[in-house]
Coordinates of C-alpha atoms in Angstrom, one line a residue:
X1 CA 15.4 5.8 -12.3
X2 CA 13.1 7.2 -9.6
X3 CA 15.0 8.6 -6.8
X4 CA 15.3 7.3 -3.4
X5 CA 13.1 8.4 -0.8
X6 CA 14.5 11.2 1.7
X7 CA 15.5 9.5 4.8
X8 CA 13.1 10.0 8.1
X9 CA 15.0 10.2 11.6
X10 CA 14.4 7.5 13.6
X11 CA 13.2 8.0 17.1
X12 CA 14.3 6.1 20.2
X13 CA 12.3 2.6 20.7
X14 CA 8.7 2.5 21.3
X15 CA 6.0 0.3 22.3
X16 CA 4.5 -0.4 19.1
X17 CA 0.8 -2.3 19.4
X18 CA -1.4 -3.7 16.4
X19 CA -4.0 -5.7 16.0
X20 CA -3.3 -9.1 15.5
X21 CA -6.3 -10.8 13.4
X22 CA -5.6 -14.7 14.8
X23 CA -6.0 -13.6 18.1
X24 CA -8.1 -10.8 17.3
X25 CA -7.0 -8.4 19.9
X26 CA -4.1 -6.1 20.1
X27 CA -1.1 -6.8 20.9
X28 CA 2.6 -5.4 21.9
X29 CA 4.7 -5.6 19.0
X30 CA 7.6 -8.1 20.2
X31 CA 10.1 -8.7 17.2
X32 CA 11.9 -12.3 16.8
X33 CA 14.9 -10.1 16.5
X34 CA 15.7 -6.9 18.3
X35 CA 15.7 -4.3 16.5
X36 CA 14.3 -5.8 13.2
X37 CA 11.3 -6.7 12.0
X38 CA 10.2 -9.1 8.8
X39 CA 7.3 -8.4 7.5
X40 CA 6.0 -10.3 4.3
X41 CA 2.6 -9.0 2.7
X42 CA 0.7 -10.6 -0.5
X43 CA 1.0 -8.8 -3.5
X44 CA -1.3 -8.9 -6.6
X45 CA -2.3 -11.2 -8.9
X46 CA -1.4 -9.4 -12.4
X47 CA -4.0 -10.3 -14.6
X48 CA -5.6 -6.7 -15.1
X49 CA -4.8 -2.9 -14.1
X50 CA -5.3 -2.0 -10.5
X51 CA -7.7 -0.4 -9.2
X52 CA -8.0 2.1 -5.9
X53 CA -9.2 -1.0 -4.1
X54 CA -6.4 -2.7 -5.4
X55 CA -3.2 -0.2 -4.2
X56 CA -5.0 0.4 -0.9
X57 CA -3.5 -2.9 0.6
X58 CA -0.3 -1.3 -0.9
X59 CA -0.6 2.0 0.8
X60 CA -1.2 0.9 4.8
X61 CA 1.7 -1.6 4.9
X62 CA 4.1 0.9 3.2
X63 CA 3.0 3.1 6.3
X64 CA 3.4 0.2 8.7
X65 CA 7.2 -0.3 7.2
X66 CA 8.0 3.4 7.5
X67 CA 6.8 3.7 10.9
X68 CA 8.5 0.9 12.2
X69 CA 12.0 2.3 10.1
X70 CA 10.8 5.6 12.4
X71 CA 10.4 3.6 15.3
X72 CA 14.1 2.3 15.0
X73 CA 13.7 -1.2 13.2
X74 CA 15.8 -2.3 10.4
X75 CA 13.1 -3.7 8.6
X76 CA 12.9 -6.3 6.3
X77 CA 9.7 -5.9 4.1
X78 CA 8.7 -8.5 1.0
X79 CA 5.4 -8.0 -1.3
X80 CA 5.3 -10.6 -4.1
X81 CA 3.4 -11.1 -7.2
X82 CA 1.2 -14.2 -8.8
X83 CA 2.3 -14.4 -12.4
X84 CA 1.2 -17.7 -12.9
X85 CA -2.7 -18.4 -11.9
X86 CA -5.9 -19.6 -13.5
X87 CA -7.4 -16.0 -13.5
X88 CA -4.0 -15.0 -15.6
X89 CA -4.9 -17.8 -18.1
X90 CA -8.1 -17.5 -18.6
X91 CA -7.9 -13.4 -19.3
X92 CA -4.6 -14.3 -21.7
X93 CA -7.2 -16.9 -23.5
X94 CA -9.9 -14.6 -24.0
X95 CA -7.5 -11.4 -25.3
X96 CA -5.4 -13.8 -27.6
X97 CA -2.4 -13.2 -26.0
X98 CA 0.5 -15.1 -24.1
X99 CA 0.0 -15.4 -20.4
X100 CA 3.3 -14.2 -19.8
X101 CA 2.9 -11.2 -21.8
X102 CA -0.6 -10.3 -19.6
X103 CA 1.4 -11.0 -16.7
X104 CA 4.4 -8.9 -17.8
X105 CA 2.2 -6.0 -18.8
X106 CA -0.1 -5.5 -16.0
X107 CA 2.8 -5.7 -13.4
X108 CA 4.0 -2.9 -15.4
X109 CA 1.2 -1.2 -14.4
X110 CA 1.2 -2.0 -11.1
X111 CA 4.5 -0.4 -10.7
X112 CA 2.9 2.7 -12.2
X113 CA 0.7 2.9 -10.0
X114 CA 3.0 2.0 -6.8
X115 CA 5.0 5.0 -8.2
X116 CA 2.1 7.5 -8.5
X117 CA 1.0 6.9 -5.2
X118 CA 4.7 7.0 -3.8
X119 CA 5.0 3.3 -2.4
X120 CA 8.5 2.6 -1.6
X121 CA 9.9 -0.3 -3.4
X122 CA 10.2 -3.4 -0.9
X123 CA 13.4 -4.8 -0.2
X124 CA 12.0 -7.4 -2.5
X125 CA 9.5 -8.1 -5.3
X126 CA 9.4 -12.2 -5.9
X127 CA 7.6 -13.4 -8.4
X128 CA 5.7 -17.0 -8.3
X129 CA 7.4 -18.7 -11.7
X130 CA 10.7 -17.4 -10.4
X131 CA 10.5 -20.2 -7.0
X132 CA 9.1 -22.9 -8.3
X133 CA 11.8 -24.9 -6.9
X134 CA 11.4 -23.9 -3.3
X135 CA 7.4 -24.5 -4.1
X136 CA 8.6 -28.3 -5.1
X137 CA 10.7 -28.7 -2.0
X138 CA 8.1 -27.6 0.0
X139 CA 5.5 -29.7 -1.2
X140 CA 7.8 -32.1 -0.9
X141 CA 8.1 -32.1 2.9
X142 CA 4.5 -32.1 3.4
X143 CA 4.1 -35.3 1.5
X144 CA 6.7 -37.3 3.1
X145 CA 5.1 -36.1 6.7
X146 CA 1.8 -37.7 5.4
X147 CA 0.2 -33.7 5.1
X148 CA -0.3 -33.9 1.0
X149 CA -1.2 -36.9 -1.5
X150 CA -0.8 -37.0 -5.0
X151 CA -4.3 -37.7 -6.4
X152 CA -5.3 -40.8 -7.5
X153 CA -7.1 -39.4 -10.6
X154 CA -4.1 -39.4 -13.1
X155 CA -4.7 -35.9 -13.2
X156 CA -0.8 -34.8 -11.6
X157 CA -2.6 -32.7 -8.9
X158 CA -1.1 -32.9 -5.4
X159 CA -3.3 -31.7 -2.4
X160 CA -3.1 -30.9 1.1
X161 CA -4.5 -33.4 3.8
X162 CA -6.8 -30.8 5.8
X163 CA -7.8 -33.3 7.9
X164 CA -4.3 -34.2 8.8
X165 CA -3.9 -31.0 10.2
X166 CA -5.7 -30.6 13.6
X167 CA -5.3 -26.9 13.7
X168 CA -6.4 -26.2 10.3
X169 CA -8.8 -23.1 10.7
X170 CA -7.2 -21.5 13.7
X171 CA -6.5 -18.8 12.0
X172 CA -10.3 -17.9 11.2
X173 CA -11.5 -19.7 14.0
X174 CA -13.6 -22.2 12.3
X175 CA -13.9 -25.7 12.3
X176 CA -13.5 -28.2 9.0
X177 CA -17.0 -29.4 8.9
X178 CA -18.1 -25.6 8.9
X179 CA -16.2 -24.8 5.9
X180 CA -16.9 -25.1 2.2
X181 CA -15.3 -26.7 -0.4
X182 CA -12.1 -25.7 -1.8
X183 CA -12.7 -24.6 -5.3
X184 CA -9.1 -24.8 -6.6
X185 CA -9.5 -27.8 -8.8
X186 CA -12.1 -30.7 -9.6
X187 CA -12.8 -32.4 -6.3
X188 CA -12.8 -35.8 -7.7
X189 CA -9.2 -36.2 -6.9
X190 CA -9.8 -35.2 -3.5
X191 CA -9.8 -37.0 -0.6
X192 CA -11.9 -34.4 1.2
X193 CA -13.5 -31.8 -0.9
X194 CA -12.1 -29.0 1.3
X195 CA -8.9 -30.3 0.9
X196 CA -6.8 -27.8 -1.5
X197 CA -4.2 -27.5 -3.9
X198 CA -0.6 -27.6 -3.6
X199 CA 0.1 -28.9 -7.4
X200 CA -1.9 -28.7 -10.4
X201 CA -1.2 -31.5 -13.0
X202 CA -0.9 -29.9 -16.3
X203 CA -4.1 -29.8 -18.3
X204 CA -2.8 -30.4 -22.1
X205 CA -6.0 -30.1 -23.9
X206 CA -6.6 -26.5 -22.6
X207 CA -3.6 -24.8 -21.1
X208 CA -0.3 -23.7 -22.9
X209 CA 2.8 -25.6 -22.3
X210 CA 4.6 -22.7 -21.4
X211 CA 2.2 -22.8 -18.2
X212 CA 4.0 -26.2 -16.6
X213 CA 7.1 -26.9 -14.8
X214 CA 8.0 -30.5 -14.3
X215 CA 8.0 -32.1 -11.0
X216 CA 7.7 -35.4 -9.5
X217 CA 4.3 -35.6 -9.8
X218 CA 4.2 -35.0 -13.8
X219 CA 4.4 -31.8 -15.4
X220 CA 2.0 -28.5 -13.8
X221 CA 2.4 -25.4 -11.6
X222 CA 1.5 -24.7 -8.8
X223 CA -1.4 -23.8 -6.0
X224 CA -2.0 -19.9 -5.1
X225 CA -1.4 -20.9 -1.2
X226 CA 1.9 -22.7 -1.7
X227 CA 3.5 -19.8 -3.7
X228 CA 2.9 -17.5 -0.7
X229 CA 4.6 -19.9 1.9
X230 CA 7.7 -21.0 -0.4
X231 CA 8.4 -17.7 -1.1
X232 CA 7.8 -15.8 2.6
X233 CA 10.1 -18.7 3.9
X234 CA 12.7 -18.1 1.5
X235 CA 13.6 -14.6 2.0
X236 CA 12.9 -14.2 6.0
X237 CA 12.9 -17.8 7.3
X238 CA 11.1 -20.6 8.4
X239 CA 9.5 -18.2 11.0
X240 CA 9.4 -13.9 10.7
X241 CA 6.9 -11.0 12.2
X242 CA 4.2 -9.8 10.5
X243 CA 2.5 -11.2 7.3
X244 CA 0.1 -8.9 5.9
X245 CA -2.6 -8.6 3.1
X246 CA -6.3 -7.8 2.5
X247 CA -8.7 -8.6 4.8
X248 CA -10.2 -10.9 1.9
X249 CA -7.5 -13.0 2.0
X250 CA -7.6 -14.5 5.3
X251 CA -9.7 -17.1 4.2
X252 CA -9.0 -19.3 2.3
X253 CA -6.2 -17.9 1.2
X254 CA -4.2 -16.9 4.9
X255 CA -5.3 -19.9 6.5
X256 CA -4.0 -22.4 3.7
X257 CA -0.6 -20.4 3.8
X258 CA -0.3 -21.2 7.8
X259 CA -1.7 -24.7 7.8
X260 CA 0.9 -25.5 5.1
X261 CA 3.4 -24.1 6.4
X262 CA 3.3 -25.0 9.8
X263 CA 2.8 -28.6 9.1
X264 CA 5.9 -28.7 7.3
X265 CA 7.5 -27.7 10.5
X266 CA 7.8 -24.0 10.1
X267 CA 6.6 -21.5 12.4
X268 CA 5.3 -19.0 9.8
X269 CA 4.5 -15.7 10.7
X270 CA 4.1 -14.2 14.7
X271 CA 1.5 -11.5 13.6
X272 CA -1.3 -11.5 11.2
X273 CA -2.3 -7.9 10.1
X274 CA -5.7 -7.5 7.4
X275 CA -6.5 -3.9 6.1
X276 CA -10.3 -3.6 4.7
X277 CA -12.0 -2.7 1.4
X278 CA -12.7 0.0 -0.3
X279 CA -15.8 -0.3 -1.1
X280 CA -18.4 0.7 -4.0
X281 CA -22.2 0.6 -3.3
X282 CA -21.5 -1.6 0.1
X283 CA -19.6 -4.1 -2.2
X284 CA -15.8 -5.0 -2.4
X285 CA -14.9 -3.1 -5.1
X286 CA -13.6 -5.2 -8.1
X287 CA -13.7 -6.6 -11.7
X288 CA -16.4 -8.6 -11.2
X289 CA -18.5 -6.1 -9.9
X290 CA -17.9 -3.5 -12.9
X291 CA -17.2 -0.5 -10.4
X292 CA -13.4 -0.7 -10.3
X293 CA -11.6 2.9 -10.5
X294 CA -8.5 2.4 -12.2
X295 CA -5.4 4.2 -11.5
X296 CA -4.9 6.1 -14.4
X297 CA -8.6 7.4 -14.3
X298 CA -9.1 8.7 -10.7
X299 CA -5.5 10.6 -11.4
X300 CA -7.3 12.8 -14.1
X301 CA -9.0 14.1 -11.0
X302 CA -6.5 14.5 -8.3
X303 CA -2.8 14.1 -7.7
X304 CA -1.3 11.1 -6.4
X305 CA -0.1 12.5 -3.2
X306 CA -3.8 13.5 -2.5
X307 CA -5.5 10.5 -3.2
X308 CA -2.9 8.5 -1.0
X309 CA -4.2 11.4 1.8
X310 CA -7.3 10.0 1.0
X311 CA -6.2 6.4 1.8
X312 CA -4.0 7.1 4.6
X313 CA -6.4 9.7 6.9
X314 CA -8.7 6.3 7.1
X315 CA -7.6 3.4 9.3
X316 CA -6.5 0.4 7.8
X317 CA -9.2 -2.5 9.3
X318 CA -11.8 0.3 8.2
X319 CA -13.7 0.0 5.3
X320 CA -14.0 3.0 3.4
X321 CA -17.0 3.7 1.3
X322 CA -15.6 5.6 -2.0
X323 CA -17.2 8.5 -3.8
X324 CA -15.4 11.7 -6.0
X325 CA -17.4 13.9 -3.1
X326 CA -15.1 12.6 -0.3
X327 CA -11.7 12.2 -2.8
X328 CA -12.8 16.0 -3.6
X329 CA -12.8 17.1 0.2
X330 CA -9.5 14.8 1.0
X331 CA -7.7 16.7 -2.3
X332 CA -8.9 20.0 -0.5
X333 CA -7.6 19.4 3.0
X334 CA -4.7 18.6 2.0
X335 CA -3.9 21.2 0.0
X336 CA -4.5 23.7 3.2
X337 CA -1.9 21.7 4.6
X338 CA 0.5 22.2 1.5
X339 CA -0.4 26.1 1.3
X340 CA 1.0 26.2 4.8
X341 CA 3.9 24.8 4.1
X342 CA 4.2 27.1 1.3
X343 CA 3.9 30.8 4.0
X344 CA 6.5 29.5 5.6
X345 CA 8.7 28.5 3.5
X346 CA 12.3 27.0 4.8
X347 CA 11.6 28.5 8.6
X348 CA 11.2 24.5 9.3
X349 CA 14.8 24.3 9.1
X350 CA 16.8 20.3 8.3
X351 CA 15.3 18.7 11.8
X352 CA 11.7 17.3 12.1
X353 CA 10.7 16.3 15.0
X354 CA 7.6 14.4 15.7
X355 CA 4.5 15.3 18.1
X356 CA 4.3 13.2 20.9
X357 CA -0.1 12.5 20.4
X358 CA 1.2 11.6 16.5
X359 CA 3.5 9.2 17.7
X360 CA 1.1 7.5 20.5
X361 CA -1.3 7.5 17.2
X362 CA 0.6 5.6 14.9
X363 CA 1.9 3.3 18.1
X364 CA -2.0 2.6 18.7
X365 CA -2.5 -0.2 16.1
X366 CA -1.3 2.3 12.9
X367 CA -4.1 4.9 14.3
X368 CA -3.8 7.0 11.2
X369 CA -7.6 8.6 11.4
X370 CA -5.8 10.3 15.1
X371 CA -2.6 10.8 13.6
X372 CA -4.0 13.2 10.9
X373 CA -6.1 15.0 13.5
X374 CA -2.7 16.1 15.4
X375 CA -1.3 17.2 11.4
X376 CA -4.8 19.5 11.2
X377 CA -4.4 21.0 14.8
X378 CA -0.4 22.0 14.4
X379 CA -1.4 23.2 10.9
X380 CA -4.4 24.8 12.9
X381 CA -2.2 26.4 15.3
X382 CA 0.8 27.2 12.9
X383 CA -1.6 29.1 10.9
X384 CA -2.7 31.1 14.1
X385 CA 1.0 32.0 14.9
X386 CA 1.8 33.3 11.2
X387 CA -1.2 35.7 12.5
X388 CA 1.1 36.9 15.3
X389 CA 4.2 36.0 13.7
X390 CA 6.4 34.3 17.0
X391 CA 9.3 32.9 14.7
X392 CA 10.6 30.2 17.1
X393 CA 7.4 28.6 17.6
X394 CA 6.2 29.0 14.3
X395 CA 9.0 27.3 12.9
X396 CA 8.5 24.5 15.5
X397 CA 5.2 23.7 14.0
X398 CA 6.4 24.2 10.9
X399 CA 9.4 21.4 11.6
X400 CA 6.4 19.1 13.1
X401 CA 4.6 19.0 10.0
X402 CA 7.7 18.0 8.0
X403 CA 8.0 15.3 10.6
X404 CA 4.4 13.8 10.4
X405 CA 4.0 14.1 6.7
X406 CA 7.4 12.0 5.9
X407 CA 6.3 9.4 7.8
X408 CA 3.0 9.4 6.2
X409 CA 4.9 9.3 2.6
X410 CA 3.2 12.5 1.9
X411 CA 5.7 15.3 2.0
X412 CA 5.4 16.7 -1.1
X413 CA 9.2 17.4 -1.3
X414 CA 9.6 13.8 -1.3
X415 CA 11.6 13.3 -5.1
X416 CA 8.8 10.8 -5.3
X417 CA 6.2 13.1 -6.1
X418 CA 7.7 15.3 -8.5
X419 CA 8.3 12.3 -10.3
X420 CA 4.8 11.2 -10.7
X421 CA 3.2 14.6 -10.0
X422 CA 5.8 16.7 -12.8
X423 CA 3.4 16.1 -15.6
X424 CA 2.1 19.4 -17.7
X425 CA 0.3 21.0 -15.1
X426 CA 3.2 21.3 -12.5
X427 CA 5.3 22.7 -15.4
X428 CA 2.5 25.1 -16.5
X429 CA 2.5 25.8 -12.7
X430 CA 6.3 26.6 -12.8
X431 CA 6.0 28.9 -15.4
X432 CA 3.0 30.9 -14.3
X433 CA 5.4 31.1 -10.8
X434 CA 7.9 32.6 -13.0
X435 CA 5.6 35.7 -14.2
X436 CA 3.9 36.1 -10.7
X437 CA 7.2 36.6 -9.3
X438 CA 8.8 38.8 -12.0
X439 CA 5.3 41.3 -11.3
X440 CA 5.6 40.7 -7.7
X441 CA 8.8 42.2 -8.1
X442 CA 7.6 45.0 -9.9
X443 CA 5.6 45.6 -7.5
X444 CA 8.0 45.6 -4.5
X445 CA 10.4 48.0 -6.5
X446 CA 7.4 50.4 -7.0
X447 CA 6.9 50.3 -3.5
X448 CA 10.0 51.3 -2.1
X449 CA 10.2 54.1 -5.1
X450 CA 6.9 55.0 -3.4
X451 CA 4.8 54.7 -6.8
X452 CA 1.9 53.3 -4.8
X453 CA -0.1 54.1 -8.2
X454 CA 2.2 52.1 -10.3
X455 CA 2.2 49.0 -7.3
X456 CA -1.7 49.6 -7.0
X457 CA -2.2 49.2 -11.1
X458 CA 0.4 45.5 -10.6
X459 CA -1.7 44.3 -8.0
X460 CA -5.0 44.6 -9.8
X461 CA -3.7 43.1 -12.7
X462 CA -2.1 40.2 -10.8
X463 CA -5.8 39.8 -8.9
X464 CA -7.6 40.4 -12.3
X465 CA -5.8 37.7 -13.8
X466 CA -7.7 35.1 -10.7
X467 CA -4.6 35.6 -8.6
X468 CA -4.7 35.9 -4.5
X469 CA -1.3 37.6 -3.2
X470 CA -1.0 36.7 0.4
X471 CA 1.8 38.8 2.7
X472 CA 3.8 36.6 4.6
X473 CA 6.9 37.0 7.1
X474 CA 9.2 34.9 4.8
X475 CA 7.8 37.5 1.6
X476 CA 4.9 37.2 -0.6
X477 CA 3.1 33.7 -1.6
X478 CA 0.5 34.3 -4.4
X479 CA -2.2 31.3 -5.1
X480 CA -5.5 30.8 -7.6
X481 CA -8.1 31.8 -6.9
X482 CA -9.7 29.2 -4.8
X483 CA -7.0 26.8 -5.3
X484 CA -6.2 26.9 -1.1
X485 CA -2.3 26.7 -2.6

């Protein structure tokens, strides 16, 4: 079972801004609730393994909930996964396999990768074919306010009345005749073709039976929009803070969710938040495209805690072009940070306070990019003061960075990473710690024998061996050669 994360203090309340994508401009943060916040972000659709574009959305929102658990909110987060969808069957069809078994499988993997890149569990995980019910009821509602129509095809679809909705498209700020059409289903059912939907009648000839639920409309499953908006509602209420997703959801996607919702009579969400792409060759990186990265692959390179470095120093409504180069120089910077960590040792003591620029960072819309800076320049400066070696203020920096990388998810004491990161070469690490130190040893007793020649002949061999032995007030910290640890 992996172990819970170590608790971050929380700080007194502060004035928390982000941008707010339906009224794109930033905003104070004002909960429905003092003192908690309800955030609900859209999870994955599991019908293959993720890829570094895929666990990006992942990463920023597990920094928005710790920051606001920081900031002194008893927060309520919810991420849920598609299980049922057309992409699922068709990739189950074309591997030979039972949709529920692709679905089963690859959310495996997504929880792998969560893991490896330390995202905290959210305080829920619900799945589409696990609310169907609450997906009926809601339907349900919109039809009896004259917002969705069964179509008149035969076909068992159910759709929603776009045109019923006056504000459909404030979200995105368009208007209905602007828009394309809704390619969820065959439009011939449709009264508009933009209209989208809500149910989808059960196809006999080329879908499994285990893929319909019944309903009052004939047997089906149902829409991608409606899943989102049955299941949000269910677990913080008919109106909660923050929803949350890729910036490639907002339409359709985001706008369906608040149109439906909110013409059932639900307020929905106060604050819309959309992190960007990571990009390959200027494109959304994806299946489609052939350039995914998965997981598994890009941790053959680096560890998890560096590439989520990667993900974090960027800010979230950036896109961020990848390449190995700039993994390569993320992996490196932050292992100067680690390395300092290591020459001083436990002088940071249990309490880890928190910079005052880091804190206005984070407070400025999640300003991560600014929030890193301040983690280079008390790095910067404790490095400097292990020069000179004044213990109290050393050890304040050193307490600082403690403070900034927990809330990051980055502390590499977190139980998290040695969970993910223990593989062979931390235990070939541990090992090669344990002969370092036995010579090390060796060489300190030679010292105070004063057999310089014998402590001379153990340093070169330590140093022959591609070994850097480094000095340090808290004793001696030994590193590869070029490894910066």
């Amino acid at each position: 079972m992996r172990a819970p994360a170590p608790a971050i203090p929380r700080l007194a309340p502060v004035s928390f801004r982000l941008y707010d994508t339906a009224t794109r401009e930033v905003r104070d943060f004002v909960p429905l609730e003092e003192g908690k916040a309800g955030i609900y972000v859209c999870g994955l659709t599991v019908q293959s393994e993720p890829h570094v574009g895929h666990v990006r959305s992942a990463v920023n929102f597990d920094v928005l909930r710790r920051w606001l658990t920081v900031a002194g909110y008893d927060v309520q987060f919810i991420r849920n996964v598609t299980d049922i969808d057309d992409k699922i069957l068709i990739k189950a069809a074309e591997q030979d396999r039972h949709w529920y078994n692709l679905a089963y499988a690859m959310k495996r993997e997504l929880d792998k990768a969560y893991e490896a890149l330390n995202v905290a569990p959210p305080t829920y995980e619900p799945g589409a074919t696990g609310h169907i019910p609450e997906m009926l009821e809601l339907i349900g509602e919109l039809v009896a306010r004259g917002h969705a129509y069964a179509a008149e095809d035969g076909s068992g679809d159910v759709y929603f009345d776009v045109r019923s909705w006056p504000a459909y498209g404030e979200l995105t700020h368009q208007k209905i005749d602007d828009m394309e059409a809704a390619q969820d289903a065959d439009p011939r059912g449709k009264r508009d073709p933009r209209d989208f939907a809500l149910w989808k009648g059960w196809k006999k000839e080329s879908e499994p039976e285990t893929a319909a639920w019944p309903s009052p409309w004939g047997p089906g499953r149902p829409g991608w929009h409606i899943e989102c908006s049955a299941m949000a509602e269910k677990y913080l209420g008919p109106a909660f803070d923050i929803h949350g997703g890729g910036v490639d959801l907002r339409f359709p996607h985001h706008e369906n969710e608040q149109a439906q919702s909110r013409a059932a009579g639900h307020p929905f969400a106060s604050y819309w938040m959309h992190n960007a792409w990571i990009t390959t060759a200027g494109e959304k990186m994806s299946k489609s495209l052939g350039n995914s990265l998965l997981i598994p692959n890009v941790l053959e390179r680096v560890r998890g805690i560096e590439l989520r470095f990667y993900m974090v120093a960027a800010h979230y409504r950036s896109h961020v072009e990848f390449s190995y180069e700039a993994l390569d120089e993320a992996a490196t910077a932050f292992r100067r940070i680690e390395h300092f960590l290591e020459r001083v040792g436990p002088m940071a003591g249990c309490s880890h306070p928190i910079p005052q620029a880091f804190r206005d960072a984070m407070d400025d819309d999640l300003g991560t990019p600014a929030a890193v800076a301040v983690l280079y320049d008390t790095v910067r400066e404790g490095n400097r003061l292990l020069v000179d070696d004044p213990r109290d203020e050393l050890a304040a920096r050193a307490s600082e960075v403690h403070g900034m990388l927990d809330v990051l998810g980055l502390h590499p004491a977190d139980p998290a990473w040695a969970a993910t990161d223990g593989g062979p070469d931390e235990r070939l690490t541990h090992a090669v710690d344990v002969l370092v130190q036995g010579l090390l040893q060796q060489r300190a007793d030679a010292r105070a024998a004063k057999d310089f020649a014998t402590a001379d002949e153990i340093r070169d061999r330590i140093k022959a061996a591609g070994i850097e032995v480094e000095d340090t007030p808290t004793g001696p910290k030994w590193s590869v050669h070029g490894d910066g640890r």
